[in-house]
Short mmCIF file of C-alpha atoms and ligand atoms in Angstrom, two decimals:
data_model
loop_
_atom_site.label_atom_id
_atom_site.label_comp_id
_atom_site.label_asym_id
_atom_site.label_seq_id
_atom_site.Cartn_x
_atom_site.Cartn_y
_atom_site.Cartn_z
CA UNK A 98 39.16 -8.90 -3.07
CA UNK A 99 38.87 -10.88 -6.50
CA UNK A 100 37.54 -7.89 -9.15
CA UNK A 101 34.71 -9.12 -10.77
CA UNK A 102 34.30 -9.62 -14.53
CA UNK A 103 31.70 -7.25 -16.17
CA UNK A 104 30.41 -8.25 -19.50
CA UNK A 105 29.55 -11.55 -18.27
CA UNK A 106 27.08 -13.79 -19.95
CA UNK A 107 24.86 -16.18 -17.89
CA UNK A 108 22.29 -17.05 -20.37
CA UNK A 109 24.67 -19.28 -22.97
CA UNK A 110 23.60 -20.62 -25.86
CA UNK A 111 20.04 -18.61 -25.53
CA UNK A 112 20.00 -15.39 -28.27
CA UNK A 113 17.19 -12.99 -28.70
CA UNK A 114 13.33 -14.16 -28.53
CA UNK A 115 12.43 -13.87 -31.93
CA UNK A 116 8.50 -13.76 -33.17
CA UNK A 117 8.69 -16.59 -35.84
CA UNK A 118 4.59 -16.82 -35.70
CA UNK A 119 1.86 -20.17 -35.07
CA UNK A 120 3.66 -22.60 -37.31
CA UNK A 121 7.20 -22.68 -35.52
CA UNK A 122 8.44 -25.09 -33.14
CA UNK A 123 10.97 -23.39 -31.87
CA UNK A 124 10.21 -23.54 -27.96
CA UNK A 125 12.76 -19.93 -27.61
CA UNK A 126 10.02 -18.12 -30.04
CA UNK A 127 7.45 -16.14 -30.02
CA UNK A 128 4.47 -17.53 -31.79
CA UNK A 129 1.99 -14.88 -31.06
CA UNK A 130 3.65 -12.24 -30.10
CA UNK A 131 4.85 -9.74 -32.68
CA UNK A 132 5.59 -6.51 -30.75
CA UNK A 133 4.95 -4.46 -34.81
CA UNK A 134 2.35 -6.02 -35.23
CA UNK A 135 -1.05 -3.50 -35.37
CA UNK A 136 -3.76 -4.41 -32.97
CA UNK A 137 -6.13 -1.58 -34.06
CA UNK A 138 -4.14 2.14 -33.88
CA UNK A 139 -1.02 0.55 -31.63
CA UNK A 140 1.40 -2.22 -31.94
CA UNK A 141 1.53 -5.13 -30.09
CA UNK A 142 4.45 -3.54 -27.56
CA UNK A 143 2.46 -0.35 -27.07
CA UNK A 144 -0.48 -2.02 -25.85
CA UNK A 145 1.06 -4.72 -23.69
CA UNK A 146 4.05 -2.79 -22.14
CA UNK A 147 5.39 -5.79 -20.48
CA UNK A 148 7.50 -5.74 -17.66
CA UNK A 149 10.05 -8.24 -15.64
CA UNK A 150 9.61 -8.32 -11.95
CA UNK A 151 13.33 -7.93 -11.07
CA UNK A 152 12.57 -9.99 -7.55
CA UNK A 153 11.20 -13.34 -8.57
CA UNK A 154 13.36 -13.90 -11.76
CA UNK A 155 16.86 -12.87 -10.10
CA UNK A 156 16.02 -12.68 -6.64
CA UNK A 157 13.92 -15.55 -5.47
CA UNK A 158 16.08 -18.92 -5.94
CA UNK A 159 12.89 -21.03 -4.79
CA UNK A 160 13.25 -21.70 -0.91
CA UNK A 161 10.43 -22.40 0.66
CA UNK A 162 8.54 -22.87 4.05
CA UNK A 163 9.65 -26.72 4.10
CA UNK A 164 12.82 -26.52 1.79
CA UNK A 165 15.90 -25.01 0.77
CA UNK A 166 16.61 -22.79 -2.32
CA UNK A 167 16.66 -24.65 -5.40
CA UNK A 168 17.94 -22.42 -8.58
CA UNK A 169 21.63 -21.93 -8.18
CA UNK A 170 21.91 -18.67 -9.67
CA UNK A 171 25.39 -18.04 -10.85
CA UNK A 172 25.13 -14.45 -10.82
CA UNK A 173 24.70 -14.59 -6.88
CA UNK A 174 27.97 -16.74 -6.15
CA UNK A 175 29.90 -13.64 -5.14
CA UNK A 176 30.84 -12.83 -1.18
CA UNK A 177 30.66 -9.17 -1.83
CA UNK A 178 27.56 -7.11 -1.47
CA UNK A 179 28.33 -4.73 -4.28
CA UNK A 180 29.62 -7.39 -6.83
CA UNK A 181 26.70 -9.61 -6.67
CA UNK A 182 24.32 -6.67 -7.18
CA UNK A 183 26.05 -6.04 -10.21
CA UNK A 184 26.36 -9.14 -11.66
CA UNK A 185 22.84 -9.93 -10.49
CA UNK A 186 22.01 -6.70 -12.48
CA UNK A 187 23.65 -7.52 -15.73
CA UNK A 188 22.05 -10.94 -15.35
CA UNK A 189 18.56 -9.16 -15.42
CA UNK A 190 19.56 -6.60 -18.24
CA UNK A 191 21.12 -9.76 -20.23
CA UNK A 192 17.44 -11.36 -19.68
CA UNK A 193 15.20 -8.07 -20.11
CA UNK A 194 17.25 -7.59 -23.78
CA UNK A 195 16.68 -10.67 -25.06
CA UNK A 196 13.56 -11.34 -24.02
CA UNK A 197 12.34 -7.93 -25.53
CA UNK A 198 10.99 -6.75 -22.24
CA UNK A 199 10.51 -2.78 -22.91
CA UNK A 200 10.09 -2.53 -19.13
CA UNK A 201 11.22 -3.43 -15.38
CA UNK A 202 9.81 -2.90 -11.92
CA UNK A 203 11.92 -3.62 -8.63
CA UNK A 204 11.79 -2.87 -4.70
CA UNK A 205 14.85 -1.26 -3.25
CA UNK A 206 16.53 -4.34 -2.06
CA UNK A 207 15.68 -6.44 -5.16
CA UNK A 208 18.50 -4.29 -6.74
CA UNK A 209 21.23 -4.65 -3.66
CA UNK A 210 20.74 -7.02 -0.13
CA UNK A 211 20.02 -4.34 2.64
CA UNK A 212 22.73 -3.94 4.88
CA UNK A 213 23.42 -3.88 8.99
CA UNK A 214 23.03 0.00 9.15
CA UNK A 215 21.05 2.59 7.22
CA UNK A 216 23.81 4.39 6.08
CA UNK A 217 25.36 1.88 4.46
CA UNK A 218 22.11 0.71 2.58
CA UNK A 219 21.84 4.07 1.55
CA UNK A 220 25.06 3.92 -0.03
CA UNK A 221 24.80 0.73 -1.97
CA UNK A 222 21.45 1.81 -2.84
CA UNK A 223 23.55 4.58 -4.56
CA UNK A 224 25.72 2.51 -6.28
CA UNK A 225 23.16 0.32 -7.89
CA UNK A 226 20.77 3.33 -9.14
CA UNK A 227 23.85 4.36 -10.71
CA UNK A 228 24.98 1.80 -12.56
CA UNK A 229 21.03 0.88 -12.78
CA UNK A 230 21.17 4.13 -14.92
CA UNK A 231 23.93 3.21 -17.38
CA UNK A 232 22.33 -0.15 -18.25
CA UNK A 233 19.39 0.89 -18.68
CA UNK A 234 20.96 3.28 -21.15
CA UNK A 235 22.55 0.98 -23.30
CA UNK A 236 20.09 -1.28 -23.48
CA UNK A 237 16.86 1.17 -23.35
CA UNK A 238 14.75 -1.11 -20.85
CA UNK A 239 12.83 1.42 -18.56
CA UNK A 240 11.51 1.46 -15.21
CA UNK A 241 7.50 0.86 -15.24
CA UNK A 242 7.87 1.22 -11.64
CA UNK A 243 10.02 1.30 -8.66
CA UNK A 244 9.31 0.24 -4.83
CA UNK A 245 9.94 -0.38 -1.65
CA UNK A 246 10.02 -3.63 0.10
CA UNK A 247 8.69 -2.60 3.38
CA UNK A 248 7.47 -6.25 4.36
CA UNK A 249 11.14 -8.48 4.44
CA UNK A 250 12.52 -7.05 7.80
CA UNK A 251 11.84 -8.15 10.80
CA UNK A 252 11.49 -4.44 11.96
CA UNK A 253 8.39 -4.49 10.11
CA UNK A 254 6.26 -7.37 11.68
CA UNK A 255 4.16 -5.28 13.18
CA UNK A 256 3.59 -3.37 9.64
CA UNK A 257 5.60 -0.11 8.19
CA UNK A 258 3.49 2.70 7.80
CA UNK A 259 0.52 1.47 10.18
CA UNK A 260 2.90 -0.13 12.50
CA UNK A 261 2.35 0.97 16.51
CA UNK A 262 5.74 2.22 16.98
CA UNK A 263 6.38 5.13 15.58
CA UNK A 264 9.98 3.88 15.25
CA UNK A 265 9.48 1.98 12.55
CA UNK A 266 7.18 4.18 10.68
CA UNK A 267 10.16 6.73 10.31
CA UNK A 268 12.31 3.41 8.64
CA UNK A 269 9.57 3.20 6.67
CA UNK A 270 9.66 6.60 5.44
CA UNK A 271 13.37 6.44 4.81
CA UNK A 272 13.30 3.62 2.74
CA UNK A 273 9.86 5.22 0.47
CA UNK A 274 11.97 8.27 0.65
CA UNK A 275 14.81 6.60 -0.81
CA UNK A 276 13.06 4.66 -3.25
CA UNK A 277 10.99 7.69 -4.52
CA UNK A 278 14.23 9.02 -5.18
CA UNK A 279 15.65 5.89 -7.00
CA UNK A 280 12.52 5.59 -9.16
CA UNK A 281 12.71 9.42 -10.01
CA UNK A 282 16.63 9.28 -11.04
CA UNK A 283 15.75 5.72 -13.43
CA UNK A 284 12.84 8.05 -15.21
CA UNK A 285 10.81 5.87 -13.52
CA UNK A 286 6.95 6.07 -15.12
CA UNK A 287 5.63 5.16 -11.54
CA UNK A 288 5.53 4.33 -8.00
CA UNK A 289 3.85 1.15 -6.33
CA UNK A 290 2.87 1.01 -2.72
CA UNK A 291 1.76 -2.72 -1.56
CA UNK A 292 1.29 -2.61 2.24
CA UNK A 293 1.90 -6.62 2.44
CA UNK A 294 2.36 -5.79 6.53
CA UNK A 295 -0.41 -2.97 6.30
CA UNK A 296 -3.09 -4.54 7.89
CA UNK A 297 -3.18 -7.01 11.21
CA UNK A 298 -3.15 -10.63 12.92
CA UNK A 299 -5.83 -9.78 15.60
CA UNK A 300 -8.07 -7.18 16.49
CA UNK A 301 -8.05 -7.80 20.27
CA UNK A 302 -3.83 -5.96 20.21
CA UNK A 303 -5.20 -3.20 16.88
CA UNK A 304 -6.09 0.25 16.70
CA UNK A 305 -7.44 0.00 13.42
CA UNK A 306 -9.23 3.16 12.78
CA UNK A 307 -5.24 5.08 13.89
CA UNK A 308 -2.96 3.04 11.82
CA UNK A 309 -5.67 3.60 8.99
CA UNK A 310 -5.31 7.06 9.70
CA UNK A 311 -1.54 6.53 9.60
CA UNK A 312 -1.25 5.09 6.46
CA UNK A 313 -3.12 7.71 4.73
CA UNK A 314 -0.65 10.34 6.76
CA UNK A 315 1.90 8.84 5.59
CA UNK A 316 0.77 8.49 1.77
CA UNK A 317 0.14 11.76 1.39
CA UNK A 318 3.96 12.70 3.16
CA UNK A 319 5.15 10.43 0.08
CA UNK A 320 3.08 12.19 -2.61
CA UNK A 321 4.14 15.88 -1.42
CA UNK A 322 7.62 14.54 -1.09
CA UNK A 323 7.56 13.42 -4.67
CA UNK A 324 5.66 15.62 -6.25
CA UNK A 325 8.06 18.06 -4.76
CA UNK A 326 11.05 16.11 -6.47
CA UNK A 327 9.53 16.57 -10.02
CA UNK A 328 7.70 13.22 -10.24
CA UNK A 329 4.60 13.61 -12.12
CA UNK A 330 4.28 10.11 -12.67
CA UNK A 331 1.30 7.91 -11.11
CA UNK A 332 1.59 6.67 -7.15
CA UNK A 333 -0.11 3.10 -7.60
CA UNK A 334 -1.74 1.14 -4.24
CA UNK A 335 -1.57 -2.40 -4.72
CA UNK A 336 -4.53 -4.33 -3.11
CA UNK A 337 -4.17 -7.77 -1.73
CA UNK A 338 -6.68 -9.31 1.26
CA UNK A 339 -4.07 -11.21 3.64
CA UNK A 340 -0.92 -13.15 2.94
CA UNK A 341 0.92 -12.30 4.64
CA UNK A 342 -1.31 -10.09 7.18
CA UNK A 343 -4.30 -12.13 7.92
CA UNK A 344 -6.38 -9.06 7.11
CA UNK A 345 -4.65 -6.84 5.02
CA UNK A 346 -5.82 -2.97 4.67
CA UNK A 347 -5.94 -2.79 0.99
CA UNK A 348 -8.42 -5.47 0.86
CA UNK A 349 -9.44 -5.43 -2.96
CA UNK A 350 -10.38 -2.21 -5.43
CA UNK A 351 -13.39 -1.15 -4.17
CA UNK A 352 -12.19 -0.63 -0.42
CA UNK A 353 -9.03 0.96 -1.97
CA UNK A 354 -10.57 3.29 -3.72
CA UNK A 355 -12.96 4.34 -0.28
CA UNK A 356 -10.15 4.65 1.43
CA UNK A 357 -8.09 7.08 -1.54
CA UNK A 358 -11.87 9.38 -1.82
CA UNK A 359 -12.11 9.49 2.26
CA UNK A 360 -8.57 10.51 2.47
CA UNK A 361 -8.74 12.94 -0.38
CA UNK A 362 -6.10 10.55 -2.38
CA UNK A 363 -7.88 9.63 -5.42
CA UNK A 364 -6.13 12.81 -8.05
CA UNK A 365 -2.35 11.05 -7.11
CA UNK A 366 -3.34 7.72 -7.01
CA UNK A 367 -4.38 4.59 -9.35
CA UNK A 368 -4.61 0.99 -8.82
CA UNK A 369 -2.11 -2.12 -9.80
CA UNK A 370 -4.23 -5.02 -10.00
CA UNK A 371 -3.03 -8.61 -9.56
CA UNK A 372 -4.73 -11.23 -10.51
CA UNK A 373 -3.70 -13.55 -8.11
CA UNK A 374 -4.73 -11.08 -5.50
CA UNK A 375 -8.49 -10.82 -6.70
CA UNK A 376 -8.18 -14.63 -6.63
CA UNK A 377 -7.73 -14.47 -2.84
CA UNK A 378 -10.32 -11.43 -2.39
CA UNK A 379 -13.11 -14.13 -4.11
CA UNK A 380 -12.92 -11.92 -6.89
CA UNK A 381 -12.53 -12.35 -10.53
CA UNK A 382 -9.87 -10.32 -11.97
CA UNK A 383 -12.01 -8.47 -14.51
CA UNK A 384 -14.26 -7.42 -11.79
CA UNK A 385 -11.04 -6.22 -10.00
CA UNK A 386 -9.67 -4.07 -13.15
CA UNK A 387 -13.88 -2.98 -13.75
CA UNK A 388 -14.28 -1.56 -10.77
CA UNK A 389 -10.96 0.62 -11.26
CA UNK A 390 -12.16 1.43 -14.60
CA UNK A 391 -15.36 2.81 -13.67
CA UNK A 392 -13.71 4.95 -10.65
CA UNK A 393 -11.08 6.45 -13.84
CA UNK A 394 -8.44 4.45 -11.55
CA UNK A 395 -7.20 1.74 -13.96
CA UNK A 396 -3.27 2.34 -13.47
CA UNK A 397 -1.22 -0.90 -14.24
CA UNK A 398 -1.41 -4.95 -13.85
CA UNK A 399 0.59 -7.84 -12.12
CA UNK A 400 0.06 -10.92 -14.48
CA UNK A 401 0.51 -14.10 -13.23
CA UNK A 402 -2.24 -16.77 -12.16
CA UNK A 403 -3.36 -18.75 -8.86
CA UNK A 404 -4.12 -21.95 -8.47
CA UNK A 405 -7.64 -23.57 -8.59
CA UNK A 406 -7.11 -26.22 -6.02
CA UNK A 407 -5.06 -23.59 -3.30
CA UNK A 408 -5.58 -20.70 -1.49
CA UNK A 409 -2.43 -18.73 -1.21
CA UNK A 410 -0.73 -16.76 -3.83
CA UNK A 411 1.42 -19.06 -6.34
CA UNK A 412 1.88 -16.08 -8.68
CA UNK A 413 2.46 -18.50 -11.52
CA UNK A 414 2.36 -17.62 -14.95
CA UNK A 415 -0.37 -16.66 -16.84
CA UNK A 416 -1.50 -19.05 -19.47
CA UNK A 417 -5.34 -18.89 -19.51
CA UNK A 418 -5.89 -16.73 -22.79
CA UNK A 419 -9.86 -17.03 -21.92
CA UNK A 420 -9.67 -15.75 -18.93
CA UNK A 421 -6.90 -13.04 -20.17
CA UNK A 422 -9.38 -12.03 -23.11
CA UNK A 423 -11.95 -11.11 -20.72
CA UNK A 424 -9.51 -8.82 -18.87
CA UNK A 425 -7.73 -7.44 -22.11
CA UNK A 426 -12.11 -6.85 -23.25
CA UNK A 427 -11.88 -4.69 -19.66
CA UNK A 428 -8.46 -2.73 -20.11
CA UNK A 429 -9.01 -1.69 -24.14
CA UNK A 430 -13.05 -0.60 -23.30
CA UNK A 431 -10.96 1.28 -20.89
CA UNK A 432 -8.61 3.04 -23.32
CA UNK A 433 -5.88 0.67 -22.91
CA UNK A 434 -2.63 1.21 -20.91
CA UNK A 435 -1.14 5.17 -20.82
CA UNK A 436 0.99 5.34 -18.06
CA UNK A 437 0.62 1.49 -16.43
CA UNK A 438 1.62 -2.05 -18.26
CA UNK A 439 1.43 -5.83 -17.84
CA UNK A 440 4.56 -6.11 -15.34
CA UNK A 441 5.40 -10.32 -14.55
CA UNK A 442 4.88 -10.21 -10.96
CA UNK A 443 5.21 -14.74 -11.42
CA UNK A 444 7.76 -16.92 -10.89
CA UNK A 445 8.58 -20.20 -12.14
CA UNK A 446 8.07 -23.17 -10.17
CA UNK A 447 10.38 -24.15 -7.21
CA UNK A 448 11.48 -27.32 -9.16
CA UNK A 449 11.74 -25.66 -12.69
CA UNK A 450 15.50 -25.18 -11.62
CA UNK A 451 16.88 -24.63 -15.42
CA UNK A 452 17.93 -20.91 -16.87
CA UNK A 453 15.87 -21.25 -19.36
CA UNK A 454 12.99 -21.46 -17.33
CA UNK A 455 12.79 -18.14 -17.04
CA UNK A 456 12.63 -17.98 -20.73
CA UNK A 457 9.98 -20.23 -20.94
CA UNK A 458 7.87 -18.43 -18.39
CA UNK A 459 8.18 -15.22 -19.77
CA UNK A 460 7.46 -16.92 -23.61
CA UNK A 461 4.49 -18.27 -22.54
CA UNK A 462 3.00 -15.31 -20.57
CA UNK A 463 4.09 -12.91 -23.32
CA UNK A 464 2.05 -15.77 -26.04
CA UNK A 465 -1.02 -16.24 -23.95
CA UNK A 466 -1.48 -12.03 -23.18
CA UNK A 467 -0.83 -11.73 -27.04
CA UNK A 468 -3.60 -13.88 -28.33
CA UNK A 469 -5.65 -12.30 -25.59
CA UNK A 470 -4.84 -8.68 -27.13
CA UNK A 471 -5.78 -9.99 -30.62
CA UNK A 472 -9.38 -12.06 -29.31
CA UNK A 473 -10.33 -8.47 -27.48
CA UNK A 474 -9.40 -6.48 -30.16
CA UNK A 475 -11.47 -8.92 -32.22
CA UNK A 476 -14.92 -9.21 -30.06
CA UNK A 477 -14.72 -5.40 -29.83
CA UNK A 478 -14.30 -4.53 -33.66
CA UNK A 479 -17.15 -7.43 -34.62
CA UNK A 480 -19.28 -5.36 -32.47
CA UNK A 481 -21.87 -7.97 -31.43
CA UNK A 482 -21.00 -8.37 -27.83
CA UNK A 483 -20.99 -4.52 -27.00
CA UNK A 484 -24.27 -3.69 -29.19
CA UNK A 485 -25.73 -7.09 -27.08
CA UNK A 486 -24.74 -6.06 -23.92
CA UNK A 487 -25.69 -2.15 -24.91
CA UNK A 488 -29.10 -3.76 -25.87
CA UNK A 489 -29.80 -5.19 -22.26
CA UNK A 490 -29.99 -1.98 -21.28
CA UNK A 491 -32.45 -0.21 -24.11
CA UNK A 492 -35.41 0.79 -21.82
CA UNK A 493 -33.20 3.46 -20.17
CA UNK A 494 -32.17 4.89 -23.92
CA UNK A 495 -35.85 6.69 -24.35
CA UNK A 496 -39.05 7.64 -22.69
CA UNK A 497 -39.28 7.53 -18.82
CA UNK A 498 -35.99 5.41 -18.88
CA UNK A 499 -34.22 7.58 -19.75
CA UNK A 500 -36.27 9.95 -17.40
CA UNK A 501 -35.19 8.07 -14.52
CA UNK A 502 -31.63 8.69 -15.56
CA UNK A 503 -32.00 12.01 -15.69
CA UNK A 504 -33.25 12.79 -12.27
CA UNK A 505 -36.91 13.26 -13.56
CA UNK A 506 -38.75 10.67 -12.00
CA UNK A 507 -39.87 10.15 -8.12
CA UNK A 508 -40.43 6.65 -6.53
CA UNK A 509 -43.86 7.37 -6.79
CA UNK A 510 -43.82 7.70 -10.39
CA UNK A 511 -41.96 4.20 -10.69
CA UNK A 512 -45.32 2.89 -8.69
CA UNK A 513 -47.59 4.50 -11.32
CA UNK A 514 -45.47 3.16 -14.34
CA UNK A 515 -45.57 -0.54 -12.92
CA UNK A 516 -49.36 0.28 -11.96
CA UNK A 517 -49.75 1.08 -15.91
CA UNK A 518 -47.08 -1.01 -17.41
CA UNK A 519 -48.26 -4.59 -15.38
CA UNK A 520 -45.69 -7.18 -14.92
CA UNK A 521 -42.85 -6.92 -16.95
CA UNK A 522 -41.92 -9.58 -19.90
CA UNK A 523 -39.06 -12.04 -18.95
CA UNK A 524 -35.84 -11.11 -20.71
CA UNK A 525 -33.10 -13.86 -20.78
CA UNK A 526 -29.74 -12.89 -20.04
CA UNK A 527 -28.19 -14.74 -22.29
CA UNK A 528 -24.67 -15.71 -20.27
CA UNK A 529 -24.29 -18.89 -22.80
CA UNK A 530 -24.72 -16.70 -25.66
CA UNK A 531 -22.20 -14.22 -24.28
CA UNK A 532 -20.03 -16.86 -23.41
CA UNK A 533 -20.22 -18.28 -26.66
CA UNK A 534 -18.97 -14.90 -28.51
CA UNK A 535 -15.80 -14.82 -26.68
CA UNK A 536 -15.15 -18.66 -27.69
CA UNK A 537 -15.71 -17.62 -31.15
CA UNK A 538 -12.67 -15.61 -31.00
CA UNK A 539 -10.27 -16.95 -28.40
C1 XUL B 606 3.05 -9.53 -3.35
C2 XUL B 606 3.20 -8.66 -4.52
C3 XUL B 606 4.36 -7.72 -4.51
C4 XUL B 606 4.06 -6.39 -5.12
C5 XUL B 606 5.18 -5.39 -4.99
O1 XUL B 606 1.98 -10.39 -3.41
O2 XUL B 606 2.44 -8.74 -5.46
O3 XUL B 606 5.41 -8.33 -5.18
O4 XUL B 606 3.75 -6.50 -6.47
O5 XUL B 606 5.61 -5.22 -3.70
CO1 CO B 607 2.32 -7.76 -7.30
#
């Protein structure tokens, strides 16, 4: 077998992303996006945390339901199992450096192809953490999070955890298992569960309430197991509504969360929230990363963007910075990122078939979430839209308002007040106004 040549370098000609700020027109810059720059008490890079989604920039080469694969990635040109995972894995340290990504997430088989038998998976899955390990030493990218990809195999079209064969549901706990493991020996900060197959086609063949129950079985196996490895880190749930179940189980965030308080889940567990997946659940993504926030759930985010005129998930790169500000006005009100970042669960367009593509993606995504960061930071130090919108709610600050918060009033007493008070004055609610603020600053 041909050795393979380590060292190699597939983006030529492209150096490190450099901020060189708004005036340059240098299309391999950052124009926003200083990561030393101060945005209030944190730079730019602690509050963004962005991470590369090691599956659709090395993995995915663009085939599609009607067509063939259309990036010719040279790092995949190799026969042999072990010497394509490592080139594809220099490839994506080569990127992550230059691109100034302080972070990576990947599934199991992102990082090697699964093979015929277990044991063999299990032992290129060895390999790759270790030499995962050493690059991630010299380079000092880290692992935002690691997981399994528990939705690829035929095994598991009938789902993983909340499949009906109990078969399959110990596969599925091999491979968590494993990738528990992989994610604790990277230092991994945490660990994503997205149950793509958890969920089902028809009702008519579906126990519902029992592979419910299953799932939240089986989550808990995964959190003892961990916990019991030393990971203290933060066991994310993904939600999505359907693709590619019709009706997936983690619907959106406010039937994950039931599910994590009814199956006494919610002191392991946070949410990553993807804005193409609120998209789908008729959801804006704000409203997705609010209702985490107000459950003290807000764990991480998948960037990338849907499509206004489709209803599947395009996962393209963000580039709204309107629509970002309004989630960025969500996630600093929130405290910001601790544990969780802005990982780039898009990919670049089936025909943008260049290297540099990725580059461009990334640029842009990093730009847009940047000004974003800055109009938030903005709207929330001028003060006017939080004393506004603190304003709406004044009656509730004194007298029986604030009664009625505190558990002192009955519903009779509400029917004496409005007996005494008559009809109430009409009090606009000023959505143009508000609207208006953010524009000021975007
Ligand atoms: C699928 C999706 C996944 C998860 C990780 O829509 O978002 O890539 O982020 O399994
Ligand atoms: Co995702």
């Amino acid at each position: 077998m041909k050795e393979r040549t380590a060292g190699n370098e597939f983006f030529k000609g492209i150096g490190p992303i450099r901020f060189e700020g708004i005036k340059s027109d240098n299309p391999l810059a950052f124009r926003f996006y200083n990561p030393t720059a101060k945005v209030g008490k944190k730079t730019m890079e602690q509050h963004l945390r962005f991470a590369v989604a090691y599956w659709h920039s090395f993995c995915g080469t663009g085939g599609d339901p009607f067509g063939l694969p259309t990036k010719n990635f040279p790092w995949l040109t190799s026969s042999d199992p072990i010497h394509r995972a490592k080139d594809k894995m220099d490839a994506a340290f080569e990127f992550m450096t230059k691109i100034g990504a302080p972070f990576y997430c990947f599934h199991d088989y992102d990082i090697v192809d699964e093979a015929i038998t277990l044991k063999e998976s299990e032992k290129r899955l060895e390999t790759m953490v270790a030499y995962a390990k050493q690059k991630q030493k010299e380079s000092g990218v880290k692992l935002l999070w690691g997981t399994a990809n528990l939705f690829s195999n035929p095994r598991y079209m009938n789902g993983a955890a909340t499949n009906p064969d109990f078969h399959v549901v110990c596969h599925a706990g091999t491979q968590v298992k494993n990738a528990i493991d992989a994610t604790i020996a990277l230092g991994g900060i945490n660990y994503v569960f997205w149950g793509g197959r958890e969920g089902y086609l028809s009702l008519l063949n579906t126990d519902m309430k029992r592979e419910q129950e299953h799932m939240a079985r089986f989550l808990h196996m995964a959190r003892d197991y961990g916990r019991k490895q030393g990971f203290n880190g933060t066991f994310l749930i993904e939600p999505k509504p359907m693709e590619p179940s019709k009706h997936q189980y983690d619907f959106d965030s406010a039937t994950v969360i039931s599910f994590l308080r009814e199956y006494d889940l919610m002191d392991d567990f946070k949410l990553n929230l993807e804005v193409n997946h609120a998209t789908l659940a008729h959801h804006t993504f704000q409203h997705e990363l609010q209702v985490a926030a107000d459950a003290g759930v807000l764990g991480s985010m998948d960037a990338n963007r849907g499509d206004y005129q489709n209803g599947w998930d395009t996962d393209q790169f963000p580039n709204n910075v309107y629509e970002l500000t309004e989630a960025m006005l969500v996630v600093l009100q929130s405290g910001g990122f601790t544990a969780g970042g802005i990982n780039f669960d898009a990919k670049t367009r089936r025909n943008s078939s260049d290297l540099a593509d990725i580059f461009y993606a990334h640029i842009g995504g990093i730009d847009a979430f940047a000004r974003a960061l800055v109009a938030a930071h903005t709207i929330l130090e001028d003060g006017e839209y939080t004393k506004l919108r603190k304003q709406r709610y004044g009656t509730f600050d004194s007298g029986k308002g604030k009664e009625f918060e505190r558990n002192k009033l009955s519903l009779t007493d509400l029917r004496d007040l409005a007996h005494t008070t008559g009809e109430p004055a009409q009090i606009s609610g000023r959505q143009e106004y508000f609207e208006n603020i953010l524009s000021k600053f975007v």
